[in-house]
Amino acid sequence: HSRPSYGAPNGAAPLHSLIPDPTLYPVDGFRRALNRALAEGGTDLLVYGGAEGHADLRAVVAERLAAEGIEATADNVVLTQGASQGISLALRLFAAPGDWVAVEEPTYHNLLAVLVGLGLRPTPVPMTPNGPDLDVLARALARPEVKAFYTMPSFHNPMGTSTSLANRRRLLEIATRHGKPVVEDAFEMDLRFEGRPVPPLAALDTHGLVIHLFSLSKSLFPGVRVGSVTTQGRALDGLKALKRTIDLSGVPAIQAAVAGFVREGAYDRHLTKLRKALRGRRDAMLAALAEEMPEGTHWTEPEGGCQVWVELPGGIETGDLLEEARRAGVLFAPGSLFNHDGRPSRCMRLTFALAGEEEIRRGVAALGQVTHARLQEGPRATRDEGTYV
């Protein structure tokens, strides 16, 4: 699964990136939190911490999860190096090399890389406008070799969509019927800027099947490398043992600083600003898509997170547009990147994490020009007709 090269002319609008915009990082506030943590914690924060992470930050994460309706205490939260380590740990709990894992199609491309690295095989569950196709999911989870299901019910990456409460309840009924764990990736949980929150799967789960992943990488900044995995029972024991074998500890000083930053209200103040910025950028992107893209283009309208999924008309394979778009001054992620088999797609992911409103308008205008030009050329022979998402 090779990733496109994004070597680009200077000034190309970065609509391909989920890295949060550094101009929005709360550098000064975090520096104060770090200074305070070191002043209070001293050398205790400069030795190895426990494998499950700093106790105060685990308590802080548990409180935030409890506010979402998830039964969590500091004892059933394990801190990880971002959500990506959480994904790897959660999958290793339930699946061994050669096993299968049900995944949404399209899905997070780094998840597909993790599966390859662990010797696991993806079985795709197509995404519909209402969430994963539950009939396909039921058939997948009925297979004994399929050990778990990985899902992003809120602000799906790459689609930006969130599934309804009804879909979440049915999904859990299916998982419960087959006794299969569900890995819920809530990496953008704190980034809702519109609409009413829908309870996470972990809050609706009455059978202890959901492993909940959370991350501060997109809501605070990636370099903090703080995520969490929350679970219970035997899975929790296995998780703690596995974490100890992988790394001795996180970074106690950073974890203590994050705990203080959240406790003093600085994180929520930051989120208020960040959500406002993201909403403005989302609005700019949707308006630009409506103005610039050819008739027959469809796109999602996220209520949070940083990504929009765009489907082009006329059978255009978005991977074939990358080079022209780059020359025109815009970068995007082609849909094939998010398919388990890398097959061609007429979809693309556009993000508003890194680009400001003016850059977004400029980038979508460039994309519109490139797409219009390609449509006027007429259809090209595609590599694999009829397998578009």
XYZ file of C-alpha atoms in Angstrom, residues 73-364:
292
model
C -11.865 4.941 35.875
C -8.130 5.594 35.936
C -7.664 1.834 36.394
C -9.155 0.818 33.042
C -7.389 3.482 30.974
C -3.982 2.631 29.484
C -2.052 5.519 27.922
C -0.392 4.954 24.541
C 1.891 6.787 22.120
C -1.036 8.331 20.222
C -3.998 6.384 18.841
C -1.739 4.561 16.370
C -0.069 2.523 19.122
C -3.544 1.953 20.556
C -4.713 0.418 17.270
C -1.761 -1.953 17.190
C -2.214 -2.999 20.842
C -5.965 -3.524 20.480
C -5.603 -5.692 17.383
C -2.834 -7.773 18.948
C -5.121 -8.531 21.883
C -7.593 -10.400 19.707
C -5.888 -11.518 16.523
C -2.795 -13.556 15.676
C -0.926 -13.647 12.348
C -3.143 -15.213 9.680
C -6.394 -14.062 11.326
C -8.842 -11.653 9.706
C -10.166 -8.312 10.964
C -13.330 -6.680 9.625
C -12.622 -3.093 8.523
C -14.725 -0.375 6.960
C -14.249 0.325 3.250
C -12.882 2.969 2.842
C -10.867 3.154 6.069
C -7.845 4.812 7.689
C -4.815 3.959 5.514
C -2.452 3.572 8.497
C -4.763 0.895 9.891
C -4.220 -1.095 6.687
C -0.454 -0.734 7.175
C -0.753 -1.925 10.805
C -2.667 -5.026 9.643
C 0.094 -5.877 7.168
C 2.730 -5.389 9.874
C 0.883 -7.727 12.252
C 0.266 -10.394 9.585
C -3.506 -9.821 9.715
C -5.906 -9.731 6.782
C -8.657 -7.160 6.219
C -12.188 -8.195 5.320
C -13.960 -5.086 3.980
C -17.364 -3.872 5.162
C -18.633 -1.215 2.702
C -19.566 2.175 4.101
C -23.045 3.499 3.270
C -24.372 7.026 3.965
C -25.686 5.633 7.295
C -22.503 3.891 8.398
C -21.047 0.422 7.799
C -23.273 -2.012 5.869
C -24.579 -4.038 8.813
C -25.684 -7.038 6.723
C -22.152 -7.419 5.367
C -20.779 -6.892 8.895
C -23.021 -9.663 10.277
C -21.777 -12.084 7.615
C -18.156 -11.113 8.297
C -18.406 -11.512 12.082
C -20.118 -14.885 11.665
C -16.872 -16.230 10.159
C -14.727 -17.822 12.895
C -11.472 -16.543 11.354
C -12.668 -12.903 11.665
C -11.580 -11.909 15.173
C -12.649 -8.234 15.567
C -14.168 -5.184 13.867
C -12.398 -1.806 13.603
C -14.714 1.189 13.222
C -14.780 5.003 13.387
C -18.422 5.864 14.126
C -17.819 9.604 14.669
C -16.047 11.776 12.075
C -14.975 8.777 10.048
C -11.578 8.944 8.370
C -11.609 9.412 5.385
C -15.338 10.093 4.983
C -16.023 12.628 7.745
C -19.423 11.036 8.406
C -20.948 10.025 11.762
C -23.327 7.108 12.154
C -26.744 7.342 13.755
C -27.650 6.050 17.195
C -29.821 3.336 15.581
C -26.906 2.130 13.445
C -24.635 2.034 16.524
C -27.143 -0.010 18.523
C -27.599 -2.523 15.700
C -23.841 -2.769 15.209
C -23.424 -3.689 18.881
C -26.254 -6.235 18.689
C -24.443 -7.941 15.795
C -21.087 -7.914 17.619
C -22.752 -9.272 20.776
C -24.539 -12.031 18.867
C -21.222 -13.219 17.428
C -19.168 -12.470 20.565
C -16.652 -10.397 18.578
C -14.843 -7.344 20.009
C -15.254 -3.909 18.435
C -12.293 -1.502 18.294
C -13.815 2.003 18.359
C -11.385 4.651 17.122
C -12.537 8.001 18.542
C -9.404 9.906 17.507
C -11.379 13.099 16.769
C -13.830 12.718 19.664
C -13.195 16.255 20.956
C -13.613 17.952 17.568
C -17.406 18.196 17.173
C -18.345 21.737 16.107
C -21.969 21.254 15.022
C -24.987 19.052 15.696
C -25.881 16.934 18.675
C -23.362 14.453 20.089
C -24.154 10.769 19.566
C -23.042 8.443 22.381
C -19.885 6.505 21.539
C -20.176 2.737 21.061
C -18.317 2.280 24.358
C -21.124 4.154 26.162
C -23.826 1.950 24.576
C -21.942 -1.321 25.137
C -23.417 -3.480 27.913
C -21.317 -6.603 27.229
C -17.768 -5.258 27.525
C -17.041 -5.823 23.828
C -15.849 -2.334 22.893
C -12.203 -1.263 23.105
C -12.206 2.548 23.009
C -9.304 4.488 21.475
C -8.782 8.199 22.069
C -6.020 10.598 21.019
C -4.872 14.141 21.719
C -2.818 14.285 18.497
C -5.483 16.052 16.429
C -7.037 18.158 19.189
C -3.874 19.360 20.984
C -0.821 18.673 18.784
C 0.744 15.494 17.337
C 4.110 15.832 19.105
C 2.461 15.227 22.485
C 2.035 11.513 21.498
C -0.709 10.872 24.039
C -3.554 8.500 23.324
C -5.497 6.031 25.412
C -7.074 2.601 25.228
C -10.009 1.939 27.543
C -11.392 -1.521 28.176
C -12.256 -3.917 31.003
C -11.994 -7.475 32.272
C -9.616 -9.926 30.625
C -8.942 -7.571 27.728
C -7.644 -4.976 30.214
C -5.272 -7.481 31.850
C -3.993 -8.531 28.426
C -3.610 -4.913 27.347
C -1.486 -3.986 30.374
C 0.747 -7.044 29.922
C 1.174 -6.320 26.206
C 1.973 -2.650 26.832
C 4.716 -3.621 29.294
C 6.400 -5.858 26.702
C 6.315 -3.129 24.029
C 7.622 -0.142 25.934
C 8.599 0.436 29.516
C 6.762 3.719 29.821
C 5.441 6.794 28.081
C 6.957 10.216 28.819
C 5.894 11.048 32.394
C 6.796 14.761 32.218
C 4.667 15.315 29.098
C 1.791 13.222 30.491
C 1.831 15.150 33.778
C 1.848 18.446 31.853
C -1.146 17.352 29.743
C -3.019 16.355 32.916
C -2.400 19.809 34.412
C -3.289 21.536 31.142
C -6.661 19.748 31.074
C -7.379 20.161 34.798
C -6.884 23.941 34.775
C -9.377 24.326 31.904
C -6.744 25.349 29.334
C -7.547 22.359 27.086
C -11.259 23.206 26.923
C -10.467 26.852 26.200
C -8.177 25.671 23.397
C -10.910 23.356 22.056
C -13.397 26.241 21.904
C -11.001 28.192 19.664
C -10.030 25.138 17.613
C -13.641 24.076 16.957
C -14.508 27.595 15.822
C -11.559 27.595 13.404
C -12.452 24.128 12.072
C -16.077 25.081 11.556
C -15.041 28.172 9.569
C -12.719 26.044 7.443
C -15.370 23.359 6.898
C -17.835 26.041 5.779
C -15.245 27.530 3.413
C -14.557 24.089 1.916
C -18.232 23.171 1.395
C -18.981 26.574 -0.154
C -15.970 26.262 -2.470
C -16.952 22.725 -3.514
C -20.464 23.947 -4.376
C -19.040 26.820 -6.411
C -16.064 25.229 -8.144
C -16.717 21.526 -8.733
C -18.460 20.145 -11.819
C -22.089 19.074 -11.734
C -22.526 15.541 -10.448
C -19.778 15.863 -7.778
C -20.915 14.626 -4.339
C -19.380 15.287 -0.935
C -20.003 14.644 2.743
C -20.822 17.415 5.249
C -19.016 16.581 8.513
C -20.262 17.874 11.886
C -16.757 17.618 13.330
C -13.238 16.411 12.651
C -11.219 17.666 9.685
C -12.090 15.640 6.575
C -14.549 15.712 3.652
C -15.023 12.821 1.209
C -15.572 13.904 -2.390
C -16.851 11.685 -5.206
C -16.172 12.910 -8.744
C -18.485 12.372 -11.713
C -17.588 10.785 -15.028
C -15.559 7.819 -13.820
C -12.450 9.889 -13.092
C -9.816 7.900 -11.164
C -8.561 10.379 -8.577
C -5.090 8.827 -8.438
C -4.685 9.916 -12.079
C -5.420 13.538 -11.121
C -2.724 13.822 -8.455
C 0.044 15.129 -10.691
C -2.127 17.673 -12.538
C -3.592 18.878 -9.230
C -0.121 19.216 -7.719
C 1.001 21.356 -10.670
C -2.164 23.454 -10.310
C -1.319 24.059 -6.632
C -3.411 21.656 -4.565
C -2.701 18.369 -2.754
C -5.326 15.735 -1.854
C -5.437 12.073 -0.810
C -6.834 9.770 -3.542
C -9.570 7.309 -2.563
C -7.500 4.276 -3.572
C -5.279 4.944 -0.535
C -8.202 4.044 1.770
C -9.267 0.820 -0.004
C -8.009 -2.425 1.523
C -6.709 -3.593 -1.869
C -5.630 -0.176 -3.185
C -7.996 -0.460 -6.150
C -8.877 2.641 -8.195
C -11.476 5.023 -6.805
C -13.301 8.078 -8.090
C -13.257 9.514 -4.553
C -10.756 11.691 -2.702
C -10.268 12.939 0.843
C -9.916 16.677 1.346
C -8.909 17.982 4.764
C -9.173 21.332 6.504
C -6.791 20.530 9.366
C -3.679 22.278 8.054
C -4.992 24.757 5.460
C -6.580 28.103 6.357
C -9.818 29.366 4.777
C -8.117 31.309 1.981
C -5.867 28.336 1.119
C -8.916 26.065 1.095
C -10.763 28.320 -1.379
C -7.689 28.522 -3.606
C -7.081 24.769 -3.414
C -10.661 23.777 -4.225
